[in-house]
Coordinates of N, CA, C and O in Angstrom, one line a residue:
M1 N 23.4 6.7 -7.3 CA 23.4 6.8 -5.8 C 22.3 5.9 -5.3 O 21.2 5.9 -5.8
T2 N 22.6 5.1 -4.3 CA 21.6 4.3 -3.7 C 20.9 5.0 -2.6 O 21.4 6.1 -2.2
Y3 N 19.8 4.5 -2.2 CA 19.0 5.1 -1.2 C 19.8 5.4 0.1 O 19.8 6.4 0.7
S4 N 20.6 4.4 0.5 CA 21.4 4.5 1.7 C 22.5 5.6 1.6 O 23.0 6.0 2.6
D5 N 22.9 6.0 0.4 CA 23.9 7.0 0.2 C 23.4 8.4 0.3 O 24.1 9.3 0.3
R6 N 22.1 8.6 0.3 CA 21.5 9.9 0.4 C 21.9 10.6 1.7 O 21.9 10.0 2.8
E7 N 22.1 11.9 1.6 CA 22.3 12.6 2.8 C 21.0 12.9 3.5 O 20.0 13.2 2.9
R8 N 21.0 12.8 4.8 CA 19.8 12.9 5.6 C 20.0 14.1 6.6 O 21.1 14.2 7.2
D9 N 19.0 14.8 6.9 CA 19.0 15.8 7.9 C 18.5 15.2 9.2 O 17.3 14.8 9.2
P10 N 19.3 15.0 10.2 CA 18.9 14.3 11.4 C 17.7 15.0 12.1 O 17.1 14.4 12.9
A11 N 17.5 16.3 11.9 CA 16.5 17.0 12.6 C 15.1 16.7 11.9 O 14.1 16.9 12.5
V12 N 15.1 16.1 10.7 CA 13.8 15.8 10.0 C 13.6 14.3 10.1 O 14.4 13.6 9.5
P13 N 12.5 13.9 10.7 CA 12.3 12.4 10.7 C 12.0 11.9 9.3 O 11.3 12.5 8.5
M14 N 12.6 10.7 9.0 CA 12.4 10.1 7.7 C 11.0 9.5 7.6 O 10.4 9.4 6.5
V15 N 10.5 9.0 8.7 CA 9.2 8.4 8.7 C 8.5 8.8 10.0 O 9.1 9.1 11.0
S16 N 7.1 8.9 9.9 CA 6.3 9.1 11.1 C 5.1 8.2 11.0 O 4.6 7.9 10.0
V17 N 4.7 7.9 12.2 CA 3.5 7.0 12.3 C 2.6 7.7 13.3 O 2.9 7.9 14.5
A18 N 1.4 8.2 12.8 CA 0.4 8.8 13.7 C -0.7 7.8 14.0 O -1.3 7.3 13.1
V19 N -0.9 7.5 15.2 CA -1.9 6.5 15.7 C -3.1 7.1 16.3 O -2.9 8.0 17.1
R20 N -4.3 6.7 15.8 CA -5.5 7.2 16.4 C -6.3 6.0 16.8 O -6.9 5.3 16.0
P21 N -6.4 5.7 18.1 CA -7.1 4.6 18.6 C -8.6 4.8 18.5 O -9.1 6.0 18.6
G22 N -9.3 3.8 18.2 CA -10.8 3.9 18.1 C -11.4 2.9 19.0 O -10.7 2.1 19.6
P23 N -12.7 2.9 19.1 CA -13.4 1.9 20.0 C -13.2 0.5 19.6 O -13.0 -0.4 20.5
R24 N -13.1 0.2 18.4 CA -12.9 -1.2 17.9 C -11.6 -1.4 17.1 O -10.9 -2.4 17.3
R25 N -11.3 -0.5 16.3 CA -10.1 -0.6 15.4 C -9.2 0.7 15.7 O -9.7 1.7 16.1
T26 N -7.9 0.5 15.4 CA -7.0 1.6 15.5 C -6.6 2.0 14.1 O -6.4 1.1 13.2
R27 N -6.4 3.3 13.9 CA -5.9 3.8 12.6 C -4.5 4.3 12.8 O -4.2 5.1 13.7
A28 N -3.6 3.9 11.9 CA -2.2 4.4 11.9 C -1.9 5.0 10.5 O -2.1 4.3 9.5
E29 N -1.5 6.2 10.4 CA -1.1 6.8 9.2 C 0.5 6.8 9.1 O 1.1 7.4 10.0
V30 N 1.0 6.2 8.1 CA 2.5 6.2 7.9 C 2.8 7.1 6.9 O 2.3 7.1 5.8
S31 N 3.8 8.0 7.1 CA 4.3 9.0 6.1 C 5.8 9.0 6.1 O 6.4 8.7 7.1
G32 N 6.3 9.3 4.9 CA 7.7 9.4 4.8 C 8.3 8.1 4.1 O 7.7 7.5 3.3
E33 N 9.5 7.7 4.6 CA 10.2 6.6 4.0 C 10.6 5.6 5.0 O 11.1 5.9 6.1
I34 N 10.3 4.3 4.7 CA 10.7 3.2 5.6 C 11.8 2.4 4.9 O 11.7 2.0 3.7
D35 N 12.9 2.2 5.6 CA 14.0 1.4 5.2 C 14.5 0.6 6.3 O 14.0 0.6 7.4
A36 N 15.6 -0.1 6.1 CA 16.1 -1.0 7.1 C 16.6 -0.2 8.4 O 16.6 -0.7 9.5
D37 N 17.0 1.1 8.2 CA 17.5 1.9 9.3 C 16.4 2.2 10.3 O 16.6 2.4 11.5
N38 N 15.1 2.4 9.8 CA 14.1 2.9 10.7 C 12.9 1.9 10.8 O 11.9 2.2 11.5
C39 N 13.1 0.8 10.2 CA 12.0 -0.2 10.2 C 11.6 -0.7 11.6 O 10.5 -0.9 11.9
G40 N 12.6 -0.8 12.5 CA 12.4 -1.2 13.9 C 11.4 -0.3 14.6 O 10.5 -0.7 15.3
Q41 N 11.6 1.0 14.4 CA 10.8 2.0 15.0 C 9.3 1.9 14.5 O 8.4 2.0 15.3
V42 N 9.2 1.7 13.2 CA 7.8 1.6 12.6 C 7.2 0.3 13.1 O 6.0 0.3 13.5
R43 N 8.0 -0.8 13.2 CA 7.5 -2.1 13.7 C 6.9 -1.9 15.2 O 5.9 -2.4 15.5
E44 N 7.7 -1.2 16.0 CA 7.2 -1.0 17.4 C 5.9 -0.2 17.4 O 5.0 -0.6 18.2
A45 N 5.9 0.9 16.7 CA 4.7 1.7 16.7 C 3.4 1.0 16.1 O 2.4 1.0 16.8
L46 N 3.6 0.3 15.0 CA 2.4 -0.5 14.5 C 2.1 -1.7 15.3 O 0.9 -2.0 15.4
G47 N 3.1 -2.3 15.9 CA 2.8 -3.5 16.7 C 2.0 -3.1 18.0 O 1.1 -3.7 18.4
A48 N 2.4 -2.0 18.6 CA 1.7 -1.5 19.7 C 0.3 -1.0 19.4 O -0.7 -1.3 20.1
A49 N 0.1 -0.4 18.2 CA -1.2 0.0 17.7 C -2.1 -1.3 17.5 O -3.3 -1.3 17.9
L50 N -1.5 -2.3 16.9 CA -2.3 -3.5 16.7 C -2.7 -4.2 18.1 O -3.8 -4.6 18.3
D51 N -1.7 -4.2 19.0 CA -2.0 -4.8 20.3 C -3.1 -4.1 21.1 O -3.9 -4.7 21.7
A52 N -3.1 -2.7 20.9 CA -4.1 -1.9 21.6 C -5.5 -2.0 21.0 O -6.5 -1.6 21.7
S53 N -5.6 -2.5 19.8 CA -6.9 -2.5 19.1 C -7.7 -3.7 19.5 O -7.1 -4.7 19.9
A54 N -9.0 -3.6 19.5 CA -9.9 -4.7 19.8 C -10.0 -5.7 18.6 O -10.0 -6.9 18.8
T55 N -10.2 -5.1 17.4 CA -10.4 -6.0 16.3 C -9.4 -5.9 15.1 O -9.4 -6.7 14.2
G56 N -8.6 -4.9 15.1 CA -7.6 -4.8 14.1 C -7.0 -3.4 13.9 O -7.3 -2.5 14.6
L57 N -6.2 -3.3 12.8 CA -5.4 -2.1 12.5 C -5.6 -1.7 11.1 O -5.5 -2.6 10.2
D58 N -6.0 -0.5 10.9 CA -6.1 0.1 9.6 C -4.8 1.0 9.4 O -4.6 1.9 10.1
V59 N -4.0 0.7 8.3 CA -2.8 1.4 8.1 C -2.9 2.2 6.8 O -3.1 1.7 5.7
G60 N -2.9 3.6 7.0 CA -2.9 4.5 5.9 C -1.6 4.6 5.3 O -0.6 4.9 6.0
L61 N -1.5 4.4 3.9 CA -0.2 4.4 3.3 C -0.1 5.5 2.2 O 0.9 5.5 1.4
S62 N -1.0 6.4 2.1 CA -1.1 7.4 1.0 C 0.1 8.3 1.1 O 0.5 8.9 0.1
A63 N 0.7 8.5 2.3 CA 1.9 9.4 2.4 C 3.2 8.7 2.5 O 4.2 9.3 2.8
L64 N 3.2 7.4 2.3 CA 4.4 6.6 2.3 C 5.1 6.8 0.9 O 4.6 6.5 -0.1
T65 N 6.3 7.5 0.9 CA 6.9 7.9 -0.3 C 8.0 6.9 -0.7 O 8.4 6.9 -1.9
F66 N 8.5 6.0 0.2 CA 9.5 5.0 -0.2 C 9.4 3.9 0.8 O 9.2 4.1 2.0
C67 N 9.6 2.7 0.3 CA 9.8 1.6 1.2 C 10.7 0.5 0.5 O 10.6 0.4 -0.7
D68 N 11.4 -0.2 1.3 CA 12.2 -1.3 0.7 C 11.6 -2.6 1.2 O 10.6 -2.7 1.8
S69 N 12.4 -3.7 1.0 CA 11.9 -5.0 1.4 C 11.7 -5.1 2.9 O 10.9 -5.9 3.3
S70 N 12.4 -4.3 3.7 CA 12.2 -4.4 5.1 C 10.8 -4.0 5.5 O 10.2 -4.5 6.4
A71 N 10.2 -3.0 4.8 CA 8.9 -2.5 5.1 C 7.9 -3.6 4.7 O 6.9 -3.8 5.4
L72 N 8.1 -4.3 3.5 CA 7.2 -5.3 3.1 C 7.3 -6.5 4.2 O 6.2 -7.0 4.6
H73 N 8.5 -6.8 4.6 CA 8.6 -7.9 5.6 C 7.9 -7.5 6.9 O 7.2 -8.3 7.5
L74 N 8.0 -6.2 7.3 CA 7.3 -5.7 8.5 C 5.8 -5.9 8.4 O 5.1 -6.4 9.3
L75 N 5.2 -5.5 7.2 CA 3.8 -5.6 7.0 C 3.3 -7.1 7.0 O 2.3 -7.4 7.4
L76 N 4.2 -8.0 6.4 CA 3.8 -9.4 6.4 C 3.8 -9.9 7.8 O 2.9 -10.7 8.2
D77 N 4.8 -9.6 8.6 CA 4.8 -10.0 10.0 C 3.6 -9.4 10.8 O 3.0 -10.2 11.6
L78 N 3.3 -8.2 10.5 CA 2.1 -7.6 11.2 C 0.8 -8.3 10.8 O 0.0 -8.5 11.6
H79 N 0.7 -8.6 9.5 CA -0.5 -9.4 9.1 C -0.5 -10.8 9.8 O -1.6 -11.2 10.2
H80 N 0.6 -11.4 9.9 CA 0.6 -12.7 10.6 C 0.2 -12.6 12.0 O -0.6 -13.4 12.5
T81 N 0.8 -11.6 12.7 CA 0.4 -11.3 14.1 C -1.1 -11.0 14.2 O -1.8 -11.6 15.1
A82 N -1.6 -10.2 13.3 CA -3.1 -9.9 13.3 C -3.9 -11.2 13.2 O -4.8 -11.4 14.0
T83 N -3.6 -12.0 12.2 CA -4.4 -13.2 12.0 C -4.3 -14.2 13.1 O -5.3 -14.9 13.4
T84 N -3.1 -14.3 13.7 CA -3.0 -15.3 14.8 C -3.6 -14.8 16.1 O -3.8 -15.7 17.0
T85 N -3.9 -13.6 16.2 CA -4.6 -13.1 17.4 C -6.1 -12.8 17.1 O -6.7 -12.1 18.0
G86 N -6.6 -13.2 16.0 CA -8.0 -13.0 15.7 C -8.3 -11.6 15.3 O -9.5 -11.2 15.4
K87 N -7.4 -10.8 14.8 CA -7.6 -9.4 14.3 C -7.3 -9.4 12.8 O -6.9 -10.3 12.2
T88 N -7.6 -8.2 12.3 CA -7.3 -8.0 10.9 C -6.4 -6.8 10.7 O -6.3 -5.9 11.5
L89 N -5.7 -6.8 9.5 CA -4.9 -5.7 9.1 C -5.4 -5.3 7.7 O -5.5 -6.1 6.8
V90 N -5.7 -4.0 7.6 CA -6.2 -3.4 6.3 C -5.2 -2.3 5.9 O -5.0 -1.4 6.7
L91 N -4.7 -2.4 4.7 CA -3.9 -1.3 4.1 C -4.8 -0.4 3.4 O -5.6 -0.8 2.5
H92 N -4.7 0.9 3.6 CA -5.5 1.9 3.0 C -4.7 2.8 2.0 O -3.6 3.3 2.4
A93 N -5.2 3.0 0.8 CA -4.7 4.0 -0.1 C -3.2 3.9 -0.4 O -2.5 4.9 -0.4
P94 N -2.7 2.7 -0.7 CA -1.2 2.6 -1.0 C -0.9 3.3 -2.3 O -1.8 3.3 -3.2
R95 N 0.3 3.9 -2.4 CA 0.7 4.5 -3.7 C 1.0 3.5 -4.7 O 1.3 2.3 -4.4
P96 N 1.0 3.8 -6.0 CA 1.3 2.9 -7.0 C 2.7 2.1 -6.9 O 2.8 1.0 -7.2
Q97 N 3.7 2.8 -6.4 CA 5.0 2.2 -6.2 C 4.9 1.0 -5.2 O 5.5 0.0 -5.4
F98 N 4.1 1.2 -4.2 CA 3.9 0.1 -3.2 C 3.1 -1.0 -3.8 O 3.4 -2.2 -3.5
T99 N 2.1 -0.7 -4.5 CA 1.3 -1.8 -5.1 C 2.1 -2.6 -6.1 O 1.9 -3.8 -6.2
R100 N 3.0 -1.9 -6.8 CA 3.9 -2.6 -7.7 C 4.8 -3.6 -7.0 O 5.1 -4.7 -7.4
L101 N 5.3 -3.1 -5.8 CA 6.1 -4.0 -5.0 C 5.3 -5.3 -4.6 O 5.8 -6.4 -4.6
L102 N 4.1 -5.1 -4.1 CA 3.2 -6.2 -3.8 C 3.0 -7.1 -4.9 O 3.1 -8.3 -4.8
D103 N 2.7 -6.5 -6.1 CA 2.4 -7.3 -7.3 C 3.7 -8.1 -7.7 O 3.6 -9.3 -8.0
S104 N 4.8 -7.5 -7.7 CA 6.0 -8.1 -8.2 C 6.5 -9.2 -7.3 O 7.2 -10.1 -7.7
T105 N 6.2 -9.1 -6.0 CA 6.6 -10.1 -5.0 C 5.6 -11.2 -4.8 O 5.8 -12.2 -4.1
G106 N 4.4 -11.0 -5.4 CA 3.3 -12.0 -5.3 C 2.7 -11.9 -3.9 O 1.9 -12.9 -3.6
T107 N 2.8 -10.9 -3.2 CA 2.3 -10.8 -1.9 C 1.0 -10.0 -1.8 O 0.3 -9.9 -0.7
A108 N 0.5 -9.4 -2.9 CA -0.7 -8.6 -2.9 C -1.9 -9.4 -2.4 O -2.7 -8.9 -1.6
P109 N -2.1 -10.7 -2.8 CA -3.3 -11.4 -2.3 C -3.3 -11.7 -0.8 O -4.3 -12.0 -0.2
V110 N -2.2 -11.5 -0.1 CA -2.1 -11.7 1.4 C -2.9 -10.6 2.1 O -3.5 -10.9 3.1
F111 N -2.8 -9.4 1.5 CA -3.3 -8.2 2.2 C -4.8 -7.9 1.8 O -5.1 -8.1 0.7
T112 N -5.5 -7.2 2.7 CA -6.7 -6.6 2.4 C -6.3 -5.1 2.1 O -5.8 -4.5 3.0
I113 N -6.6 -4.7 0.9 CA -6.2 -3.3 0.5 C -7.5 -2.5 0.1 O -8.2 -3.0 -0.7
H114 N -7.7 -1.4 0.7 CA -8.7 -0.5 0.3 C -8.1 0.7 -0.4 O -7.2 1.4 0.1
T115 N -8.7 1.0 -1.6 CA -8.2 2.2 -2.3 C -9.4 3.2 -2.3 O -10.5 2.8 -2.3
P116 N -9.0 4.5 -2.3 CA -10.1 5.5 -2.3 C -10.9 5.4 -3.6 O -10.3 5.0 -4.7
P117 N -12.2 5.7 -3.6 CA -13.0 5.7 -4.8 C -12.4 6.8 -5.8 O -11.8 7.8 -5.3
P118 N -12.7 6.7 -7.1 CA -12.3 7.7 -8.0 C -13.0 9.1 -7.7 O -14.1 9.1 -7.1
A119 N -12.4 10.2 -8.1 CA -13.0 11.5 -7.8 C -14.3 11.6 -8.5 O -15.2 12.3 -8.1
H120 N -14.4 11.0 -9.7 CA -15.6 11.1 -10.5 C -16.0 9.7 -10.9 O -15.1 8.9 -11.2
P121 N -17.2 9.3 -10.9 CA -17.6 7.9 -11.2 C -17.0 7.4 -12.5 O -16.8 6.2 -12.7
S122 N -16.8 8.2 -13.5 CA -16.2 7.7 -14.8 C -14.7 7.6 -14.8 O -14.1 7.1 -15.7
D123 N -14.1 8.2 -13.7 CA -12.6 8.1 -13.6 C -12.2 6.7 -13.2 O -12.9 6.0 -12.4
P124 N -11.1 6.2 -13.7 CA -10.6 4.9 -13.2 C -10.0 5.0 -11.8 O -9.7 6.1 -11.3
P125 N -10.0 3.9 -11.1 CA -9.4 3.9 -9.7 C -8.0 4.3 -9.8 O -7.3 4.1 -10.8
A126 N -7.5 4.9 -8.7 CA -6.1 5.4 -8.7 C -5.1 4.2 -9.0 O -5.2 3.2 -8.3
G127 N -4.2 4.4 -9.9 CA -3.2 3.4 -10.2 C -3.6 2.3 -11.1 O -2.8 1.6 -11.6
R128 N -4.9 2.1 -11.3 CA -5.3 1.0 -12.2 C -6.4 1.6 -13.1 O -7.2 2.5 -12.8
Y129 N -6.4 1.1 -14.3 CA -7.3 1.6 -15.3 C -8.2 0.5 -15.9 O -7.6 -0.5 -16.3
A130 N -9.5 0.6 -15.7 CA -10.4 -0.4 -16.2 C -10.4 -0.5 -17.7 O -10.4 0.6 -18.4
V131 N -10.3 -1.7 -18.2 CA -10.4 -1.9 -19.7 C -11.6 -2.9 -19.9 O -11.5 -4.0 -19.4
T132 N -12.6 -2.4 -20.6 CA -13.7 -3.3 -20.9 C -13.9 -3.8 -22.3 O -14.8 -4.4 -22.6
G133 N -12.9 -3.4 -23.2 CA -13.0 -3.8 -24.6 C -13.6 -2.7 -25.4 O -14.2 -1.7 -24.9
G134 N -13.4 -2.8 -26.7 CA -13.8 -1.8 -27.6 C -15.3 -2.0 -28.1 O -15.9 -3.0 -27.6
T135 N -15.7 -1.2 -29.0 CA -17.1 -1.3 -29.5 C -17.1 -2.1 -30.8 O -18.1 -2.3 -31.4
G136 N -15.9 -2.6 -31.2 CA -15.9 -3.3 -32.5 C -16.0 -2.4 -33.7 O -16.4 -2.9 -34.8
G137 N -15.7 -1.2 -33.5 CA -15.8 -0.2 -34.7 C -16.9 0.7 -34.4 O -17.6 0.7 -33.4
T138 N -17.2 1.6 -35.4 CA -18.3 2.5 -35.3 C -19.6 2.0 -35.7 O -20.6 2.7 -35.6
G139 N -19.6 0.8 -36.3 CA -20.9 0.3 -36.8 C -21.7 -0.4 -35.8 O -22.6 -1.2 -36.2
G140 N -21.5 -0.3 -34.5 CA -22.3 -0.9 -33.5 C -22.1 -2.4 -33.4 O -23.0 -3.2 -33.2
G141 N -20.8 -2.8 -33.5 CA -20.5 -4.2 -33.5 C -20.5 -4.7 -32.1 O -21.3 -4.3 -31.2
A142 N -19.6 -5.6 -31.7 CA -19.6 -6.3 -30.4 C -19.3 -5.2 -29.3 O -18.6 -4.3 -29.5
A143 N -20.0 -5.5 -28.2 CA -19.9 -4.5 -27.1 C -18.6 -4.7 -26.3 O -18.2 -3.9 -25.5
G144 N -17.9 -5.8 -26.5 CA -16.6 -6.0 -25.7 C -16.1 -7.4 -26.0 O -16.6 -8.1 -26.9
P145 N -15.2 -7.8 -25.2 CA -14.7 -9.2 -25.5 C -15.7 -10.2 -25.2 O -16.7 -10.0 -24.5
A146 N -15.6 -11.4 -25.8 CA -16.6 -12.5 -25.7 C -16.8 -12.9 -24.3 O -17.9 -13.3 -23.9
H147 N -15.8 -12.8 -23.4 CA -16.0 -13.3 -22.0 C -16.6 -12.3 -21.1 O -17.0 -12.6 -20.0
H148 N -16.7 -11.0 -21.6 CA -17.4 -9.9 -20.8 C -16.8 -9.7 -19.4 O -17.6 -9.4 -18.5
R149 N -15.6 -10.0 -19.2 CA -14.9 -9.7 -17.9 C -14.1 -8.5 -18.0 O -13.4 -8.3 -19.0
P150 N -14.2 -7.6 -17.0 CA -13.3 -6.4 -17.1 C -11.9 -6.8 -16.8 O -11.6 -7.8 -16.2
H151 N -11.0 -6.1 -17.3 CA -9.5 -6.3 -17.1 C -9.0 -5.0 -16.5 O -9.6 -3.9 -16.5
T152 N -7.9 -5.2 -15.8 CA -7.2 -4.0 -15.2 C -5.8 -4.0 -15.8 O -5.2 -5.0 -16.0
I153 N -5.3 -2.8 -16.0 CA -4.0 -2.6 -16.5 C -3.3 -1.6 -15.6 O -3.8 -0.6 -15.3
D154 N -2.1 -2.0 -15.0 CA -1.4 -1.1 -14.2 C -0.6 -0.3 -15.2 O 0.2 -0.8 -16.0
P155 N -0.8 1.1 -15.2 CA -0.1 1.9 -16.2 C 1.4 1.8 -16.1 O 2.1 2.0 -17.1
A156 N 2.0 1.5 -15.0 CA 3.4 1.4 -14.9 C 4.0 0.2 -15.5 O 5.2 0.2 -15.9
T157 N 3.2 -0.8 -15.7 CA 3.8 -2.0 -16.4 C 3.9 -1.8 -17.9 O 4.7 -2.5 -18.5
G158 N 3.2 -0.9 -18.4 CA 3.2 -0.6 -19.9 C 4.2 0.5 -20.2 O 4.4 0.7 -21.4
H159 N 4.7 1.2 -19.2 CA 5.5 2.3 -19.5 C 6.7 2.3 -18.5 O 6.6 1.7 -17.5
D160 N 7.7 3.0 -18.8 CA 8.9 3.1 -17.9 C 8.8 4.3 -17.0 O 9.9 4.7 -16.5
D161 N 7.7 4.8 -16.8 CA 7.6 6.0 -15.9 C 7.4 5.5 -14.5 O 6.9 4.5 -14.2
V162 N 7.8 6.4 -13.5 CA 7.6 6.1 -12.1 C 6.9 7.3 -11.6 O 7.4 8.4 -11.5
P163 N 5.6 7.1 -11.2 CA 4.8 8.3 -10.7 C 5.3 8.8 -9.4 O 6.0 8.2 -8.6

């Protein structure tokens, strides 16, 4: 079954955009599913929010449960509009599925993305796990790789699971 084949309850909105204007920036929380059928409505809401802001738009994506290429195209267009008008677009707390879409399309570097801090300082950031190298055994060997640079591993690339 493809996404477009799913039955939908017309009384329940598939996507919602809650906009909270601020003195300098506007915050928009997107929840639900964005696809080609409702992308125009989301584009209108986010475009109006960006237009109304003085310096830019913060888009919360933690409740975005599905998006297709139309949503990515929308955000790329919104980023372009922001930069050409001297504003910024910041994506907040995207889910791992969305960050994988950005990574696989090579568009991640285009966006400014803020992720929430881990619940505990020793916890890895959500969706990414820091790898700093081993201890070289129990005998107090090397503290890590020779280049001493941290690495990140997206757990979904090493497994066939979808969180």
